[in-house]
Coordinates of C-alpha atoms and ligand atoms in Angstrom, one line a residue:
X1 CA -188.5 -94.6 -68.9
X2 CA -184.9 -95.4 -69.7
X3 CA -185.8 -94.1 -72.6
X4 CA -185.2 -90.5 -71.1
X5 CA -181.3 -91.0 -71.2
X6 CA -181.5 -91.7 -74.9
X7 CA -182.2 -88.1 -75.8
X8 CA -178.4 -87.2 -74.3
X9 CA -176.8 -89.0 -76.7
X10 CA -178.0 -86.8 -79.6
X11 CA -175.2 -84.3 -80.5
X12 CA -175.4 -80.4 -80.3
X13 CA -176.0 -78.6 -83.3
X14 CA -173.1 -76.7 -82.6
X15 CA -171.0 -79.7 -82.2
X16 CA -172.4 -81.0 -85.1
X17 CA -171.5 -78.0 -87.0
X18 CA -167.9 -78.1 -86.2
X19 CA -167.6 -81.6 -87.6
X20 CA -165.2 -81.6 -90.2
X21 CA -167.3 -82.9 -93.2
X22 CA -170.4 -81.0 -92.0
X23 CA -167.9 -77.3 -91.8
X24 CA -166.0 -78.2 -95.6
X25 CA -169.8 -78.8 -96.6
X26 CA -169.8 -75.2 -96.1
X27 CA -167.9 -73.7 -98.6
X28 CA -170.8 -75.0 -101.3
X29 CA -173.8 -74.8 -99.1
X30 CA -175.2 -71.6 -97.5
X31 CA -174.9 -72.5 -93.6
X32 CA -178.7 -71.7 -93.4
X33 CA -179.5 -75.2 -95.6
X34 CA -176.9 -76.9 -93.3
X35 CA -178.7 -75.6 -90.1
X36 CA -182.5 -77.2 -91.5
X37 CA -180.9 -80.1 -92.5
X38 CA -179.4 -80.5 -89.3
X39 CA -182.6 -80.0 -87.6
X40 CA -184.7 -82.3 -89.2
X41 CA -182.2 -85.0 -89.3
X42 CA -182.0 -84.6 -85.2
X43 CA -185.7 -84.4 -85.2
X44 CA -186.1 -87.8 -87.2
X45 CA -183.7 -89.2 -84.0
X46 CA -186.0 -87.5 -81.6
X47 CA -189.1 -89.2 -82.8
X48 CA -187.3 -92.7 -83.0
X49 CA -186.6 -92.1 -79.1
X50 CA -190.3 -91.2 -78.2
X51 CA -191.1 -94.3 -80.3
X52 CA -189.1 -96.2 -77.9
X53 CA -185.8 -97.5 -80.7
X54 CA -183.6 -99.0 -78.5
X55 CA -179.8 -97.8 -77.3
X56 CA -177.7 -100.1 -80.0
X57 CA -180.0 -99.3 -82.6
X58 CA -180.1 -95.4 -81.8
X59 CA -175.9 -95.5 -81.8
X60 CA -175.8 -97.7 -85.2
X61 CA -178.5 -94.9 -86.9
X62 CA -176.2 -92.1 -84.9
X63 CA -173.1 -93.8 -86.8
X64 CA -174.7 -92.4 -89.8
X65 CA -175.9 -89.2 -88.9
X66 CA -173.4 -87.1 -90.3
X67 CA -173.8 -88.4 -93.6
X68 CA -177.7 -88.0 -93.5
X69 CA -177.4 -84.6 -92.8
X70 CA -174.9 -83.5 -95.5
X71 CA -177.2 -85.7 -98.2
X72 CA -180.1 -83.9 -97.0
X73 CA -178.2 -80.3 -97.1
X74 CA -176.9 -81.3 -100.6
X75 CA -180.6 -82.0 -101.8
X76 CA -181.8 -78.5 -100.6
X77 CA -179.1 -77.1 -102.3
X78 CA -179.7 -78.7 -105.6
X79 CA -181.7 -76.8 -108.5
X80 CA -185.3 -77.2 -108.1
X81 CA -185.8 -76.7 -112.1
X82 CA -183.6 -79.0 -113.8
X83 CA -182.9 -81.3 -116.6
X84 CA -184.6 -84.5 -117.0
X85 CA -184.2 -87.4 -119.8
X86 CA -187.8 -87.8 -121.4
X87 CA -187.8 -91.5 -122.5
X88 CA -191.5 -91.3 -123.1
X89 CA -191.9 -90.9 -126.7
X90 CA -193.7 -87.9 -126.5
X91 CA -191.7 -85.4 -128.6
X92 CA -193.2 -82.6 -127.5
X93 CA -194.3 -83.2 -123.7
X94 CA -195.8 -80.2 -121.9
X95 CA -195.0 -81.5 -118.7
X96 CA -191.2 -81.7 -119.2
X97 CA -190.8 -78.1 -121.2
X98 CA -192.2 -78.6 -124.3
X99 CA -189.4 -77.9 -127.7
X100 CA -186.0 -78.1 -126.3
X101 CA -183.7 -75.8 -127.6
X102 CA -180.4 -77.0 -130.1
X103 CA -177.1 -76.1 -128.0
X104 CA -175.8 -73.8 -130.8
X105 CA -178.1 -71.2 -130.4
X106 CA -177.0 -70.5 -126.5
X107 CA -173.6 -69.0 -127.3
X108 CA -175.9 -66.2 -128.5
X109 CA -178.6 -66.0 -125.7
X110 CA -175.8 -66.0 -123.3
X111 CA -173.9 -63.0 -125.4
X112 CA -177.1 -61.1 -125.3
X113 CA -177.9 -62.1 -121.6
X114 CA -174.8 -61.6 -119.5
X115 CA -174.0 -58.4 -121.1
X116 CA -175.8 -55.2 -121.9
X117 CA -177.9 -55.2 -125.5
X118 CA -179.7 -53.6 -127.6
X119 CA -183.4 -54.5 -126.5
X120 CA -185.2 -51.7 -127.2
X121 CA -182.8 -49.0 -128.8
X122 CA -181.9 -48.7 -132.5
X123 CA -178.9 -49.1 -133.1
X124 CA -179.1 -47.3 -136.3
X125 CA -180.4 -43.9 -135.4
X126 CA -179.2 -43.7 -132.0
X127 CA -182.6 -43.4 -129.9
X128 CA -185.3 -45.6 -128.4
X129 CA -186.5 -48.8 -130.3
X130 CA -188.8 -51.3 -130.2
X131 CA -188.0 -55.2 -128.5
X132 CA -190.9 -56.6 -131.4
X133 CA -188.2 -55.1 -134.2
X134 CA -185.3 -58.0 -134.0
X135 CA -187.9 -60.8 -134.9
X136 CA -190.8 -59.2 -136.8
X137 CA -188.4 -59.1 -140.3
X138 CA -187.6 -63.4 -139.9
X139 CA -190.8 -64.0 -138.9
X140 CA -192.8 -62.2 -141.6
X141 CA -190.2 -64.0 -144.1
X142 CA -190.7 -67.4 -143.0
X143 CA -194.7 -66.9 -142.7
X144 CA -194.9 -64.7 -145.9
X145 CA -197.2 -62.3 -144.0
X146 CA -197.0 -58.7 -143.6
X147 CA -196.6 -58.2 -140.3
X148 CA -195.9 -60.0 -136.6
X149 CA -195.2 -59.4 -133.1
X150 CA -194.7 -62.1 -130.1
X151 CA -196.1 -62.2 -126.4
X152 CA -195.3 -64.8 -123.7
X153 CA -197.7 -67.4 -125.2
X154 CA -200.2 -68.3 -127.5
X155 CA -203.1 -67.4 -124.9
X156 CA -202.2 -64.2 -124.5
X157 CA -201.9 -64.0 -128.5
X158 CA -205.5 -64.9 -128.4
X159 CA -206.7 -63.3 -125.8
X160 CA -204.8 -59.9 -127.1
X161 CA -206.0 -60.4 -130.9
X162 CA -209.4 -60.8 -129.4
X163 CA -209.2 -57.9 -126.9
X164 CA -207.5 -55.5 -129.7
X165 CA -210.6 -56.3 -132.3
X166 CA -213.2 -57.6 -130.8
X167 CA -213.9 -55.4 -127.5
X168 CA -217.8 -55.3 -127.0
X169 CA -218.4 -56.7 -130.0
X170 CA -219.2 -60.0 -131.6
X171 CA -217.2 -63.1 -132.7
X172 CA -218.5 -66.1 -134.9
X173 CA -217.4 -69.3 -134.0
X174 CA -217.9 -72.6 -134.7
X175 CA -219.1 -75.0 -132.0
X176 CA -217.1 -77.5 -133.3
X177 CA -214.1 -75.3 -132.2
X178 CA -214.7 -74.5 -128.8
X179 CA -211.9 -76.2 -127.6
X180 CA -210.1 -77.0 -124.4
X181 CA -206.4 -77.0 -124.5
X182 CA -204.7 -78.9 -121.3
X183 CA -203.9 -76.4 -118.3
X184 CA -207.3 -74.4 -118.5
X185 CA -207.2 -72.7 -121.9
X186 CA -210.5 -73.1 -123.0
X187 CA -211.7 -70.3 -126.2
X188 CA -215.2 -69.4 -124.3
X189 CA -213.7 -68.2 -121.1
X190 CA -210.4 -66.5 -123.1
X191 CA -213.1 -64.9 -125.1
X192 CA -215.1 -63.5 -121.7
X193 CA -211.8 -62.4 -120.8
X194 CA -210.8 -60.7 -124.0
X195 CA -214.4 -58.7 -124.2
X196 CA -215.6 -60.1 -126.9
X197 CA -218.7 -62.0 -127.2
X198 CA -219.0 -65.4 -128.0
X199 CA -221.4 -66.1 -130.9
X200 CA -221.6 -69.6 -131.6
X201 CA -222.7 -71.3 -134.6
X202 CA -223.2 -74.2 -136.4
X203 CA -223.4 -77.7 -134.0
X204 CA -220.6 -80.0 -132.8
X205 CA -220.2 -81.9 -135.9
X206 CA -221.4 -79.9 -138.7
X207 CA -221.0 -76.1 -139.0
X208 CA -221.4 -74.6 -143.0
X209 CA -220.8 -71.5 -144.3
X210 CA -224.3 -70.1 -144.2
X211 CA -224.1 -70.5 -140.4
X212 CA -221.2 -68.1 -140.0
X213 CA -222.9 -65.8 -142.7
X214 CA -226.1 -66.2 -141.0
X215 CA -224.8 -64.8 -137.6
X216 CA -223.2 -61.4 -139.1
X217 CA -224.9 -58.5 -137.9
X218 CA -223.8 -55.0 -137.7
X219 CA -222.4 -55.8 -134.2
X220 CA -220.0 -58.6 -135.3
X221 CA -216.1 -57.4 -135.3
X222 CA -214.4 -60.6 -136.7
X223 CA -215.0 -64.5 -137.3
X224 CA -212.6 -67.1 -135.4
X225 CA -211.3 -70.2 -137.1
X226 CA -209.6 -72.8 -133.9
X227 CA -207.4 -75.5 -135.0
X228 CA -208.5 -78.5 -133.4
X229 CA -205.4 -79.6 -132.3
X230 CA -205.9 -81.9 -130.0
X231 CA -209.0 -83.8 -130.8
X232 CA -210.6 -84.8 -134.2
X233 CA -214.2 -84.7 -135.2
X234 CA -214.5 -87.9 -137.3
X235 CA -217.8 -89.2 -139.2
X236 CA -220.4 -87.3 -140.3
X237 CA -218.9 -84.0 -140.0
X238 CA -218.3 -80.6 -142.2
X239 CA -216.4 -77.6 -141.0
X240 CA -215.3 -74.4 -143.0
X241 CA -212.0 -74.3 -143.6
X242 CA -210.3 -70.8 -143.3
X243 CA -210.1 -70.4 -147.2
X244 CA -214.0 -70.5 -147.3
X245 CA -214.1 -68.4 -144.5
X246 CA -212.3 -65.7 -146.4
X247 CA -214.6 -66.1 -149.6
X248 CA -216.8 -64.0 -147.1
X249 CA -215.0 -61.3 -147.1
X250 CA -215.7 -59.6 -150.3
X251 CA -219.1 -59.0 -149.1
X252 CA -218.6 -58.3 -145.3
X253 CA -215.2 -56.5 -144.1
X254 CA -214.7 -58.2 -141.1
X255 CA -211.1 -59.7 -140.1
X256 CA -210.7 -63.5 -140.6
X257 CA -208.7 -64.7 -137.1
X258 CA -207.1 -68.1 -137.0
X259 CA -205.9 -69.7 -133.9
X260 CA -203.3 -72.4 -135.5
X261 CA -202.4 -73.6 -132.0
X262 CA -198.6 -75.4 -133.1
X263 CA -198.2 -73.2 -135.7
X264 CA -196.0 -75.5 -138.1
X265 CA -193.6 -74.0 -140.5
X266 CA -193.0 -76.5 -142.9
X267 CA -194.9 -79.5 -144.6
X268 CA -194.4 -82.6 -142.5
X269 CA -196.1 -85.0 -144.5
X270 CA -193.2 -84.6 -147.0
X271 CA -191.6 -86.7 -143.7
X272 CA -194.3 -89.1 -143.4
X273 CA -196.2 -87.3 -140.9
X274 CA -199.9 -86.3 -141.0
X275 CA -200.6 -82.7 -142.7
X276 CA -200.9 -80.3 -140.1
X277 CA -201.9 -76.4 -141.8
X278 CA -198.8 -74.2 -142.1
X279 CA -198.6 -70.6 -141.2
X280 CA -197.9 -69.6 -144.8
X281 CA -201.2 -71.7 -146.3
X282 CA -203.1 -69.5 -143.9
X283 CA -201.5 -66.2 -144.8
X284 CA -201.8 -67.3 -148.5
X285 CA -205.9 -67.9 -148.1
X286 CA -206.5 -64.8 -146.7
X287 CA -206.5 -65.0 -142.7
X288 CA -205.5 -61.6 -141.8
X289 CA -204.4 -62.8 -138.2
X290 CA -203.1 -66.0 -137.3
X291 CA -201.7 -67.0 -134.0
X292 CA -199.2 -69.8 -132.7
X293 CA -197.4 -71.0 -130.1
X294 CA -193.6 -70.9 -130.2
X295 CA -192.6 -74.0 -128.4
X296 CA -194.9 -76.5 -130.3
X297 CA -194.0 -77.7 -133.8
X298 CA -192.0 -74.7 -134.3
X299 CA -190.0 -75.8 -131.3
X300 CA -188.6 -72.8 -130.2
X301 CA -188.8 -71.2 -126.2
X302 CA -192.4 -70.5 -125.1
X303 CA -194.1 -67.7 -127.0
X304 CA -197.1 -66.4 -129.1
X305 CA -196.6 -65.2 -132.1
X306 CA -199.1 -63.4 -133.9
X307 CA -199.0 -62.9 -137.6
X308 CA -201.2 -61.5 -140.4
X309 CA -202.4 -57.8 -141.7
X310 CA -200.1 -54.8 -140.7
X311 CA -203.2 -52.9 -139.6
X312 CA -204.0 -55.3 -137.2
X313 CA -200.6 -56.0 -135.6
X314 CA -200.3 -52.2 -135.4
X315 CA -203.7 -52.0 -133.3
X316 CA -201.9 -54.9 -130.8
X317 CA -198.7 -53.1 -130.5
X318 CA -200.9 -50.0 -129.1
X319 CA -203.2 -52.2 -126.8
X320 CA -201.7 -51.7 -122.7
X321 CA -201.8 -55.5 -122.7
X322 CA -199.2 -56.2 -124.6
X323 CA -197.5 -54.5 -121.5
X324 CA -198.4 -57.3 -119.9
X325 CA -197.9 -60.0 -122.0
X326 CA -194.1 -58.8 -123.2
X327 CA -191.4 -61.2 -123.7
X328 CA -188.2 -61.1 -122.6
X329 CA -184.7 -60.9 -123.9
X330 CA -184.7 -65.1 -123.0
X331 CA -187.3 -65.9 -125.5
X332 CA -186.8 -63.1 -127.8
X333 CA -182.6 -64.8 -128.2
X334 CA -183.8 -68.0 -128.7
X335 CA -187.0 -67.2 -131.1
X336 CA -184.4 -65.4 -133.5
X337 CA -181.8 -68.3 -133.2
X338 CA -185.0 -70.9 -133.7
X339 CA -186.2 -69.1 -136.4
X340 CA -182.6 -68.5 -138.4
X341 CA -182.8 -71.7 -139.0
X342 CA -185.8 -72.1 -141.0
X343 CA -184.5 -70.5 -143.9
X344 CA -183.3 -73.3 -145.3
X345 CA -185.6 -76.8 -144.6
X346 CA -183.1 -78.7 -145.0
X347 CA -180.9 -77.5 -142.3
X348 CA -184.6 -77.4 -140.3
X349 CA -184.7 -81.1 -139.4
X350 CA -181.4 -81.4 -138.7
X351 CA -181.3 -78.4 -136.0
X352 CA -184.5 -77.9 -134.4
X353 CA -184.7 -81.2 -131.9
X354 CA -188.4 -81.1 -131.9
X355 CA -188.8 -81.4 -135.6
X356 CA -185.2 -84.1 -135.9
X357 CA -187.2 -86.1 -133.2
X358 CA -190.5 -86.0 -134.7
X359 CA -188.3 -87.1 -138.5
X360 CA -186.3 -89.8 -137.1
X361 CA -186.4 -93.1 -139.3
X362 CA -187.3 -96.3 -137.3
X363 CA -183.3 -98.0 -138.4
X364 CA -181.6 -94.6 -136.6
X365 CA -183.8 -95.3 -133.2
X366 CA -183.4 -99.0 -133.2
X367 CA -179.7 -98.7 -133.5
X368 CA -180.0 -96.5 -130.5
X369 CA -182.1 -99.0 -128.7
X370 CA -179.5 -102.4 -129.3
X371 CA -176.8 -99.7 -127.7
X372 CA -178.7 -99.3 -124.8
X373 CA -179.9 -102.8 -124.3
X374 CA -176.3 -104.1 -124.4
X375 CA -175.5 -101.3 -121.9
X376 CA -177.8 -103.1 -119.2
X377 CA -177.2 -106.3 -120.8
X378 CA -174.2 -105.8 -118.8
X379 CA -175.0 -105.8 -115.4
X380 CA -176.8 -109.1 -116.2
X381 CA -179.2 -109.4 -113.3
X382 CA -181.3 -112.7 -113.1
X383 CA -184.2 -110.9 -112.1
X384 CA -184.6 -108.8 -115.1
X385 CA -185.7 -109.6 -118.8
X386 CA -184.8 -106.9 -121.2
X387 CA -186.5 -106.8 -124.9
X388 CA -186.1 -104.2 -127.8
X389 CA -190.4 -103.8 -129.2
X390 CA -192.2 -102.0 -131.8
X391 CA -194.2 -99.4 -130.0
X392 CA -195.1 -95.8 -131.2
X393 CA -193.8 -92.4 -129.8
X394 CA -196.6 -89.3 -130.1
X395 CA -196.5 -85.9 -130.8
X396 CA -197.7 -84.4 -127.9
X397 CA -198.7 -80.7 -127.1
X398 CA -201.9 -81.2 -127.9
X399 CA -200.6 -81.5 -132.0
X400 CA -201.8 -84.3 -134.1
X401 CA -203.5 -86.5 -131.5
X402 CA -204.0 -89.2 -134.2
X403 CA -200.7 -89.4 -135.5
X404 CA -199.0 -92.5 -134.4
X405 CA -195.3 -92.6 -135.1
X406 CA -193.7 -96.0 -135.1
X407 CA -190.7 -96.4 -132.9
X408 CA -188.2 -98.5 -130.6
X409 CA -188.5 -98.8 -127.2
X410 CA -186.3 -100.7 -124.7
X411 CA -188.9 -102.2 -122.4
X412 CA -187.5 -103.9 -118.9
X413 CA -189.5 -106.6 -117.1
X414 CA -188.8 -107.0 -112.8
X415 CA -189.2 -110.3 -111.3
X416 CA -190.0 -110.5 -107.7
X417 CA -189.8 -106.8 -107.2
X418 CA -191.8 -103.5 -107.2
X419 CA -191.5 -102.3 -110.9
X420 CA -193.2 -99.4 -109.1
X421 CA -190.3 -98.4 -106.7
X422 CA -187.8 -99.6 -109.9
X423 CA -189.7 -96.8 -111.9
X424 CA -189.1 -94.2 -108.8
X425 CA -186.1 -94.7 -108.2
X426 CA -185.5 -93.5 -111.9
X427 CA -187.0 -90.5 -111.4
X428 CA -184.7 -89.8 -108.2
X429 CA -181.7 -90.9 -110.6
X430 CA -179.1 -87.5 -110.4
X431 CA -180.7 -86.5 -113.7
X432 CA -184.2 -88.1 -113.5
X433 CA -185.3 -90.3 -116.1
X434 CA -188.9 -90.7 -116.7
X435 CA -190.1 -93.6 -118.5
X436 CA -193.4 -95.1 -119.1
X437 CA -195.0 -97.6 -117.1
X438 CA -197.5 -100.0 -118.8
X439 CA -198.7 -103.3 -117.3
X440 CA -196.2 -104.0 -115.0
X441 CA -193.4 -103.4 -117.7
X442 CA -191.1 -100.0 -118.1
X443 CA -190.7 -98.7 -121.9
X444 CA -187.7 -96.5 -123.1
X445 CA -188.8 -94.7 -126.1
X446 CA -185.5 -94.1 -127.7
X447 CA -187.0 -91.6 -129.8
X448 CA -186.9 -88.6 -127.3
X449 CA -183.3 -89.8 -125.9
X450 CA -180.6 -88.3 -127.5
X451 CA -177.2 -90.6 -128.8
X452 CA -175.6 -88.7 -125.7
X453 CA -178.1 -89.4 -123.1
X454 CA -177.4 -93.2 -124.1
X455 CA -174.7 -94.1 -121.2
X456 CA -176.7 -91.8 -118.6
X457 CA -180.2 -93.7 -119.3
X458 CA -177.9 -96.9 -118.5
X459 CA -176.6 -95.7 -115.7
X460 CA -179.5 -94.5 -114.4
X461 CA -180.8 -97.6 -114.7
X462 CA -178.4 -99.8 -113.0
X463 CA -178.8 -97.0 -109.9
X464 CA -182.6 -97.6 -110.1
X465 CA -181.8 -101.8 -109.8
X466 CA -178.9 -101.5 -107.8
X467 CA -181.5 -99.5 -105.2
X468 CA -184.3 -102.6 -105.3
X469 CA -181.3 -105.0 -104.4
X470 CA -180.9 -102.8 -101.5
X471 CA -184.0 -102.9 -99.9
X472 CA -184.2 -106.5 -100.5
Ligands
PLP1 C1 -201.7 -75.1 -127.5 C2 -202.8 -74.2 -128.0 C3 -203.1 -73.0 -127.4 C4 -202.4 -72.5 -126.2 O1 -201.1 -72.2 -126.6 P1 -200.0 -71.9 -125.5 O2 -198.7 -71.5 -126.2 O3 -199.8 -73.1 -124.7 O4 -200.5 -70.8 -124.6 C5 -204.2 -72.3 -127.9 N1 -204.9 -72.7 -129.0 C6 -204.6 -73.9 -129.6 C7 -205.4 -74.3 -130.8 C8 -203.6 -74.7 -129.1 O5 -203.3 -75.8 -129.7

């Protein structure tokens, strides 16, 4: 029970607190972190002492208190949402933010965001105007419809299309179609949400036109068209595409409603890519509503934009949910800046990271990857092999799950040690890296790591080895 005594040789927290380091720490961390992190830190020392540590090794872990404790205040201090390096390969990787926005266009979000602006009044006439006004003009020119207006999403573009014309009423859809998009968005329950009821036709593979024709009554408001974005039907399958869907609508008025899902602008096999629809092939067959998100191909912030007959838009900008689903003066900056740039292509895959990423050649990310292979090259460990492989980077977002795009990836081999606790301590890294792991080997897709982020990746590396040497 000498243990007892131990417990007097933990400091006070007021003494602690008047420790030199531990009071500077104060003029960056609020003194409330400082207190928790002083707490836990003693209570770690506590439970060594009822676990019966011995005296010399309590006073060698006590000789390191103080710097536990400003560490640990530090950390709760830190942002909690904060950049990360995706070396993954997915371009467009829901998980870690989906688009990422070009620099440039922050000078402009800040202008409008740390000062007062013009949100919702008109500048011209003096009085109240709408927030839908600064984008609808750029949209409609780059989609070639008539109309648009943007909510946070593209489920709440669905579910307010749906809600706005379909209320009580009908909606054909194919049963190919019924899809489930990662993070529960799945069209049968937004439709029970929306009001509208579901009318499925056709079967999983095959669904013609007479099936949609078939299921029109005098109770049906509109037919839905889904973009299977992230799955493909393949074999013996038919589906209807939207342009034979609209040959219906010389005999029945009903609305044709497309739910693009990425919502492309431009044709990307003209860059070797599969042919995903556009916006504007829609709007040129007919649909009268399309809808899209705005941080998929387009790869702009996180929106919905909804495109297609004025009539219809109209109807939406009336309905109370588009209350609820408003954007803010965040995504409404960065949807203009995003969208600027797609009046000219050419400048398209140069600015919008998303789209440059996806357009890469294979010599650009090779190049990249015998940069960063000499980087580690350097530290010239003998318990590490380091290789530059052919490998394939995807989309992501649920876009083009087929599409395979070839690539470059730095992969690192760990003899003798946990590529496991290697591959955390990445992800602990001051700016976390996050790699893939496959078969006890670490890839670096130096697709979806930018020239800059080169020398950090390195770094982080060495940081992640230099940690498995300590624990040795
Ligand atoms: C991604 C996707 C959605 C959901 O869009 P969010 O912008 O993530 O809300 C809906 N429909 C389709 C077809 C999609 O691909």
């Amino acid at each position: 029970m000498g243990n007892m005594n131990l417990f007097k040789l933990l400091p006070k927290v007021d003494e602690l607190l008047g420790r030199d380091e531990i009071n500077n720490l104060m003029l960056t961390v609020p003194r409330q972190l400082i207190l928790e992190a002083i707490r836990e830190e003693i209570e770690v020392l506590r439970e060594k002492i009822k676990n019966n540590i011995i005296e010399e090794e309590l006073l060698e872990v006590l000789s390191t208190l103080d710097v536990k404790i400003i560490n640990n205040a530090k950390n709760k201090n830190s942002f909690k949402l904060k950049r990360v390096i995706n070396a993954t390969g997915v371009v467009i990787h829901t998980n870690l933010g989906r688009s990422i926005i070009n620099e440039k266009i922050m000078d402009n979000i800040k202008d409008v965001v740390i000062h007062y602006s013009n949100l919702e009044f008109d500048l011209l006439n003096g009085s109240r105007g709408s927030r839908y006004s600064h984008v609808e003009e750029i949209i409609t020119k780059c989609t070639g419809a008539e109309a648009a207006m943007v909510v946070n999403n593209n489920a709440a573009a669905v579910l307010l299309t749906l809600n706005t014309i379909a209320n009580n009423k009908d909606v054909v859809v194919s049963r190919g179609e019924l899809i489930e998009i990662g993070g529960s968005f799945r069209i049968p329950d937004v439709m029970v949400q929306s009001g509208a009821n579901l009318v499925e036709v056709g079967t999983t593979n095959k669904t013609h036109l007479f099936d949609y024709e078939n299921a029109i009554n005098e109770n049906t408001a509109a037919l839905l068209k889904v973009h299977t974005s992230n799955y493909r039907v393949l074999g013996f399958t038919s589906s209807v595409s939207s342009e034979e869907l609209t040959e219906l609508k010389s005999t029945y008025d009903l609305p044709i409603i497309e739910d693009l899902g990425s919502g492309v602008l431009l044709d990307l096999s003209k860059y070797g890519l599969e042919y995903e629809p556009t916006v504007q092939d829609s709007i040129i067959k007919g649909v009268d509503i399309v809808t899209f998100s705005g941080d998929k191909l387009l790869g702009g912030p996180q929106a919905g934009i909804i495109v297609g007959k004025k009539k219809y838009i109209d109807a939406m900008k009336k309905n109370p949910l588009t209350r609820a689903f408003r954007v803010d003066k965040f995504t409404l900056a960065a949807l203009e800046g995003t969208l600027k740039y797609y009046l000219d292509e050419n400048i398209v895959i140069k600015e919008i990271p998303t789209i440059r990423m996806l357009t890469e050649d294979v010599e650009t990310i090779y190049s990249k990857a015998i940069y960063l292979k000499s980087l580690i090259d350097e530290v010239a460990l003998d318990f590490i092999d380091v290789s530059i492989e052919d490998e394939f980077s995807e989309v992501g977002g649920g876009s083009l799950p087929l599409e395979k795009i070839a690539t470059k990836c730095v992969v690192l081999s760990i003899n003798g040690q946990s590529v496991q606790s290697f591959e955390n301590n990445l992800r602990n890294y001051s700016i976390p890296i996050i790699a893939r792991l496959y078969k006890d080997r670490v890839y670096f897709d130096l697709r979806t790591i930018d020239d800059n982020e080169i020398s950090i990746v390195a770094d982080g590396i060495k940081f992640a080895l230099d940690q498995l040497k300590g624990c040795e």
